[in-house]
Amino acid sequence: MERYLLQPTKSVHIHVSHQRKKGVSTPLFMNNDEIPSVQRAIHLGIIRTDSMLNNQKANVDENLKKARRKAYSIFGSGYKGQAGLNVLSIIHLYKSYVLPVLLYGLELLLPPERIINCLEAFQRKFVKEILRLPDNTANAAVYLLSGLLPIEAQIHIQALTFLHTICSQDRNSIEWALLERQISFKSVDSSSWFIQVQHIMWKYELGTVADLADNTPKKGKWKTRVLKAVHSYWSDQIDSLTPLYSTLFFLRQDKYVPGKILPLLSLEYTARESERLKTKVRLLTGTYMLQTKRKNFNQYDINPTCQMCGEENETAEHFVLKCSALHSVRQSIMVDIERQWGAITETSFNTLPVDEQLYILINSWPTLKTFLKTHLSSEFHEFEKHCGRLLYGLDRTRQLLLVTNASQRPPRTKHTQKTN
């Protein structure tokens, strides 16, 4: 074998089963000693079994365990509020340390969609925990907020990069000979790795494997072309999903940019400001539990009226701008918001329509980007700081009032309890 020196004491052999033919394992010998036959072995960190499907399942399960341990080791001190880091730093650590462990070796195995979904669930759950979002948050919101690519896209990028490495080999190498034979004799329905990569290239309109082999560009040029095609495809996919979710109303003016975290979350927040993000992010993703939302997503007959003032239905607009029970909290902070808005736009915040005021308080960058050169400016940070103070203060006061009102209600008696 080319460039390989087999170690007799460590070598084993696996009888690979075929879907159509079930043969009997034949003993193999090395230096007159029989090589042990096993069902599972590890080579270069990749688990090998008796079938490709078992390979895929075993490696994905192992990668999930390792990635989970890596995440716990990095963020053992916590990543929420005053005990942890800001969102931008956590996303960067995840991409640098956890993600490579999660995807290790999968560009060679190319697992099917049902197995990839397990990896997608891990990534989405991780981001939701970082942002303190509930499990029912729309999946599109996870990618819009974090800028992370779906797992499927990341595996495709690695597979296409590895294909370029093979195409760049010497024409007399085993890798090149294998490539040439596979694309010449295998049909489009084959489970061959090269044929599967061909389907990936068709998906992103990158041509054929044969064309790449005949005209192999430089690595940097090919990588740029792959990233551009993959990013464009998934940007269109995720942007098309956003309007389908009523809960993502406050994100409809934002576009998914792979690798770019939402401007709101990319600021260098202090520990206190990071703690206040929870309320804003939940309002942004439509997961903040107001009375109208409880009524829409509850099988019981829930009264949508605001439980604090009792004047009208508790919508996001009522909670943030209109509830009279929260007027004292709102009034003191709105002065700072109006002053900072005037300094940036040279207009009055109070003259804006109520629905526009609400949108700006929850997600201001789509409006402020016409006045500021960059979202990293101190003016934007200052405005977002006051908006975070407002929403966090409203949430804390609301929770206290709801607890107080609940404690003052008379206890239910047998006459007031519902009977079946």
XYZ file of C-alpha atoms in Angstrom:
420
model
C 0.000 0.000 0.000
C 1.243 3.488 -0.868
C 3.085 5.194 2.013
C 1.490 2.938 4.636
C 3.269 0.652 7.087
C 0.789 -1.654 8.806
C 1.254 -2.399 12.492
C 0.465 -6.103 13.073
C -0.482 -5.713 16.737
C -2.889 -2.831 16.085
C -4.402 -3.917 12.769
C -7.949 -5.282 12.638
C -10.321 -5.976 9.792
C -14.047 -5.257 9.416
C -16.292 -7.289 7.144
C -18.302 -4.659 5.285
C -21.786 -5.901 4.487
C -23.478 -5.170 1.178
C -27.139 -4.229 0.797
C -27.774 -6.973 -1.754
C -25.105 -9.546 -1.036
C -24.556 -11.066 2.378
C -21.268 -12.910 2.291
C -19.278 -14.783 4.917
C -16.279 -13.056 6.428
C -12.998 -14.574 5.206
C -10.108 -14.713 7.699
C -7.166 -12.465 6.868
C -3.564 -13.090 7.885
C -0.499 -10.890 8.359
C 2.897 -12.498 8.948
C 1.100 -15.838 9.399
C -1.017 -14.368 12.217
C -4.775 -13.945 11.787
C -5.968 -10.345 11.883
C -8.790 -9.943 14.433
C -12.225 -9.368 12.916
C -14.230 -6.626 14.669
C -17.511 -4.782 14.167
C -16.140 -1.346 14.998
C -12.757 0.391 14.897
C -11.350 3.925 14.963
C -8.963 5.234 12.333
C -7.704 8.836 12.440
C -10.496 9.711 14.842
C -13.252 8.421 12.526
C -15.298 5.399 13.571
C -15.513 2.615 10.986
C -18.242 -0.063 11.111
C -19.674 -2.704 8.816
C -21.886 -0.314 6.790
C -21.921 3.323 5.687
C -25.167 4.084 7.546
C -23.717 2.723 10.782
C -20.574 4.782 10.135
C -22.653 7.927 9.843
C -24.749 7.227 12.942
C -21.782 6.243 15.112
C -19.675 9.269 14.146
C -22.512 11.760 14.567
C -23.364 10.345 18.000
C -19.712 10.501 19.051
C -19.290 14.040 17.687
C -22.355 15.195 19.617
C -20.925 13.793 22.861
C -17.534 15.414 22.293
C -19.039 18.763 21.242
C -21.267 18.803 24.310
C -18.299 18.135 26.578
C -16.286 20.820 24.812
C -19.096 23.356 25.258
C -19.407 22.538 28.958
C -15.636 22.827 29.457
C -15.444 26.247 27.764
C -18.562 27.738 29.309
C -18.414 26.003 32.652
C -18.565 29.315 34.513
C -21.773 30.220 32.721
C -22.600 32.436 29.789
C -25.706 34.188 31.022
C -25.889 37.668 32.471
C -23.270 38.921 34.898
C -21.587 35.518 35.287
C -20.595 35.111 31.645
C -19.502 36.650 28.347
C -21.363 38.753 25.822
C -23.125 37.076 22.899
C -20.546 38.036 20.270
C -17.697 36.433 22.241
C -19.654 33.236 22.869
C -20.547 32.819 19.190
C -16.884 33.287 18.288
C -15.775 30.664 20.844
C -18.448 28.260 19.586
C -17.264 28.610 15.979
C -13.596 28.239 16.976
C -13.743 25.351 19.455
C -17.099 23.546 19.495
C -18.073 23.544 15.820
C -14.882 21.818 14.530
C -15.490 18.992 17.021
C -19.140 18.719 15.980
C -18.297 18.441 12.262
C -15.115 16.358 12.452
C -14.892 13.841 9.603
C -18.421 14.429 8.318
C -17.224 15.781 4.953
C -16.083 12.195 4.248
C -19.287 10.508 5.449
C -21.900 13.002 4.157
C -24.705 11.864 6.494
C -28.320 11.995 5.242
C -30.791 14.689 6.241
C -32.381 12.766 9.121
C -28.965 12.404 10.795
C -27.939 15.988 10.042
C -31.105 17.121 11.838
C -29.599 15.847 15.117
C -26.617 18.152 14.596
C -28.904 21.040 13.624
C -30.919 20.537 16.820
C -27.730 20.708 18.902
C -26.627 23.965 17.271
C -30.047 25.623 17.545
C -30.417 24.611 21.177
C -26.966 26.011 21.960
C -27.810 29.397 20.423
C -31.191 29.510 22.163
C -29.510 28.881 25.511
C -27.005 31.666 24.836
C -29.818 34.116 24.079
C -32.100 32.675 26.794
C -34.812 31.929 24.269
C -37.488 29.237 24.725
C -37.440 26.044 22.670
C -40.426 27.156 20.581
C -38.467 30.046 19.035
C -38.639 29.968 15.225
C -35.588 28.293 13.696
C -35.146 31.132 11.207
C -34.650 33.530 14.142
C -31.672 31.495 15.388
C -29.793 31.985 12.115
C -30.820 35.634 11.731
C -29.587 36.510 15.212
C -26.363 34.474 15.276
C -25.278 34.578 11.633
C -24.367 30.882 11.850
C -24.714 28.707 8.765
C -26.916 25.609 9.006
C -24.948 22.428 9.689
C -25.802 21.061 6.249
C -24.215 24.080 4.576
C -21.055 23.791 6.658
C -20.640 20.105 5.787
C -21.092 20.949 2.120
C -18.374 23.613 2.276
C -15.944 21.154 3.856
C -16.776 18.455 1.284
C -16.280 20.833 -1.647
C -12.984 22.024 -0.181
C -11.821 18.419 0.219
C -12.831 17.700 -3.386
C -10.546 20.508 -4.536
C -7.697 18.934 -2.551
C -8.225 15.644 -4.422
C -8.408 17.383 -7.800
C -5.115 19.125 -7.030
C -3.254 15.839 -6.553
C -0.757 14.483 -9.058
C -2.376 12.673 -11.994
C -0.486 9.490 -11.079
C -1.736 9.394 -7.479
C -4.234 6.875 -6.118
C -6.641 9.700 -5.200
C -6.732 10.971 -8.767
C -7.181 7.466 -10.193
C -10.083 6.852 -7.826
C -11.686 10.170 -8.794
C -11.366 9.423 -12.497
C -12.832 5.927 -12.182
C -15.765 6.965 -9.977
C -16.979 9.825 -12.174
C -16.561 7.684 -15.296
C -18.414 4.541 -14.238
C -20.804 5.458 -11.424
C -24.395 6.481 -12.164
C -26.117 9.533 -10.656
C -27.993 7.235 -8.245
C -24.796 5.776 -6.804
C -23.861 6.188 -3.146
C -20.264 6.939 -4.166
C -18.740 9.907 -2.344
C -17.821 11.608 -5.616
C -21.378 11.259 -6.933
C -22.805 12.689 -3.715
C -20.458 15.660 -4.009
C -21.610 16.040 -7.610
C -25.177 16.469 -6.334
C -23.913 19.125 -3.916
C -22.236 20.987 -6.789
C -25.464 20.890 -8.788
C -27.362 22.237 -5.798
C -25.170 25.343 -5.672
C -24.724 25.594 -9.463
C -20.961 24.990 -9.293
C -20.663 22.820 -12.395
C -19.474 19.213 -12.443
C -16.716 17.234 -10.766
C -15.244 16.407 -14.174
C -14.954 20.082 -15.104
C -13.296 20.867 -11.778
C -10.839 18.015 -12.261
C -9.914 19.184 -15.762
C -9.675 22.877 -14.859
C -8.715 23.073 -11.193
C -8.475 26.688 -9.978
C -6.250 27.843 -7.164
C -7.445 26.963 -3.675
C -8.255 30.550 -2.671
C -10.268 31.204 -5.824
C -12.238 27.958 -5.446
C -12.949 28.593 -1.771
C -14.216 32.101 -2.544
C -16.483 30.730 -5.256
C -17.849 28.011 -2.962
C -18.523 30.388 -0.066
C -20.268 32.870 -2.352
C -22.533 30.180 -3.824
C -23.357 28.528 -0.480
C -23.966 31.836 1.315
C -26.209 33.099 -1.489
C -28.280 29.895 -1.492
C -28.866 29.794 2.258
C -29.461 33.546 2.519
C -32.325 33.191 0.071
C -33.648 30.135 1.910
C -33.704 31.738 5.361
C -34.910 35.159 4.174
C -37.845 33.438 2.444
C -38.828 31.756 5.743
C -38.920 34.915 7.874
C -42.221 36.346 6.498
C -43.928 33.004 7.155
C -43.591 33.427 10.943
C -45.918 35.941 12.566
C -43.638 35.939 15.616
C -40.748 37.377 13.568
C -42.523 40.641 12.703
C -39.725 42.737 14.259
C -37.066 40.898 12.206
C -38.642 41.281 8.770
C -36.486 44.266 7.838
C -33.281 42.363 8.647
C -31.485 40.177 6.110
C -29.623 37.004 6.962
C -25.901 37.493 6.367
C -23.841 34.328 6.989
C -21.042 35.011 9.432
C -22.527 38.318 10.598
C -24.298 38.481 13.943
C -27.326 40.785 14.202
C -26.083 44.381 14.825
C -28.134 44.558 18.013
C -26.123 41.666 19.508
C -22.705 42.622 18.133
C -22.169 45.541 20.518
C -19.681 45.282 23.380
C -22.189 45.164 26.209
C -21.297 45.331 29.863
C -22.390 42.493 32.149
C -25.411 44.522 33.287
C -26.416 45.394 29.727
C -26.071 41.756 28.675
C -28.462 40.770 31.458
C -31.021 43.248 30.116
C -30.909 41.746 26.621
C -33.223 38.882 27.550
C -36.406 40.976 27.424
C -35.466 42.703 24.159
C -34.495 39.475 22.395
C -37.726 37.776 23.437
C -39.790 40.694 22.158
C -37.689 40.658 18.986
C -38.406 36.970 18.343
C -42.054 37.104 19.429
C -41.536 34.781 22.393
C -42.233 37.243 25.205
C -45.341 35.863 26.916
C -48.028 38.552 26.869
C -51.718 37.871 27.472
C -52.601 37.983 23.761
C -49.926 35.394 23.024
C -51.127 33.174 25.849
C -54.609 33.282 24.329
C -53.379 32.469 20.808
C -51.231 29.533 21.898
C -53.346 28.070 24.681
C -56.093 25.480 24.500
C -57.989 27.174 27.335
C -60.040 30.359 27.194
C -57.497 32.968 28.281
C -58.521 36.593 28.816
C -56.211 38.725 26.577
C -56.860 41.894 28.622
C -53.874 43.416 30.417
C -53.891 42.130 33.997
C -52.184 45.263 35.327
C -54.360 48.100 34.020
C -57.372 46.190 32.617
C -57.851 48.819 29.890
C -57.196 46.859 26.669
C -55.634 43.728 25.244
C -52.028 43.236 26.285
C -50.125 43.421 23.004
C -46.478 44.377 22.546
C -47.578 47.923 21.708
C -49.699 48.168 24.850
C -46.962 46.708 27.070
C -44.141 48.932 25.785
C -45.932 52.228 25.103
C -49.450 52.406 26.539
C -49.987 50.481 29.784
C -50.854 53.067 32.451
C -49.619 50.809 35.258
C -46.102 51.073 33.807
C -46.211 54.808 33.083
C -43.842 55.818 35.878
C -41.123 53.437 34.646
C -41.604 54.428 31.029
C -41.654 58.185 31.566
C -38.247 58.501 33.208
C -36.361 56.457 30.594
C -38.188 57.782 27.531
C -36.604 61.180 28.188
C -33.137 59.691 27.582
C -34.354 57.811 24.497
C -35.903 60.945 22.983
C -32.731 62.939 23.635
C -30.449 60.336 22.035
C -32.823 59.908 19.074
C -32.746 63.654 18.471
C -28.943 63.721 18.641
C -28.710 61.011 15.954
C -31.549 61.940 13.577
C -32.206 65.613 14.421
C -35.919 64.762 14.566
C -38.434 64.245 17.365
C -39.134 60.687 18.478
C -42.601 61.644 19.754
C -43.772 62.714 16.283
C -43.306 59.207 14.875
C -46.326 56.879 14.514
C -46.844 54.569 17.488
C -46.144 51.402 15.498
C -42.870 52.878 14.239
C -41.873 53.903 17.767
C -42.486 50.340 18.924
C -40.404 48.866 16.087
C -37.493 51.209 16.822
C -37.499 50.478 20.556
C -37.312 46.737 19.876
C -35.100 46.730 16.756
C -33.633 50.125 15.966
C -30.822 49.381 13.502
C -32.993 49.018 10.327
C -34.041 52.640 10.921
C -30.831 54.104 12.355
C -28.547 52.659 9.660
C -29.597 55.522 7.358
C -28.162 58.002 9.894
C -25.062 56.152 11.133
C -22.062 54.825 9.228
C -21.624 51.701 11.342
C -23.487 49.760 14.012
C -20.326 49.901 16.147
C -20.716 53.635 16.696
C -21.034 54.972 20.224
C -24.307 56.737 19.302
C -25.977 53.441 18.395
C -24.622 51.769 21.538
C -25.964 54.597 23.690
C -29.409 54.424 22.079
C -29.577 50.634 22.480
C -28.477 50.959 26.110
C -31.477 53.180 26.887
C -33.860 50.904 24.949
C -32.561 47.928 26.930
C -33.075 49.829 30.192
C -36.649 50.629 29.201
C -37.686 47.111 28.195
C -35.923 45.501 31.146
C -37.505 47.973 33.582
C -40.952 47.373 32.115
C -40.491 43.617 32.384
C -39.327 43.731 36.015
C -42.184 46.021 37.048
C -44.697 43.882 35.167
C -43.524 40.732 36.946
C -43.768 42.430 40.361
C -47.273 43.740 39.635
C -48.472 40.346 38.416
C -47.155 38.644 41.559
C -48.758 41.336 43.765
C -52.115 41.064 41.982
C -52.038 37.274 42.252
C -51.377 37.404 46.002
C -54.284 39.831 46.542
C -56.860 37.658 44.790
C -59.246 35.845 47.169
C -58.646 32.111 47.416
C -60.906 29.945 45.322
C -63.670 28.152 47.215
C -65.776 25.159 46.298
C -68.477 27.521 44.954
C -66.037 29.312 42.635
C -64.241 26.231 41.332
C -65.288 24.940 37.948
C -67.139 21.675 37.869
C -67.100 19.173 35.064
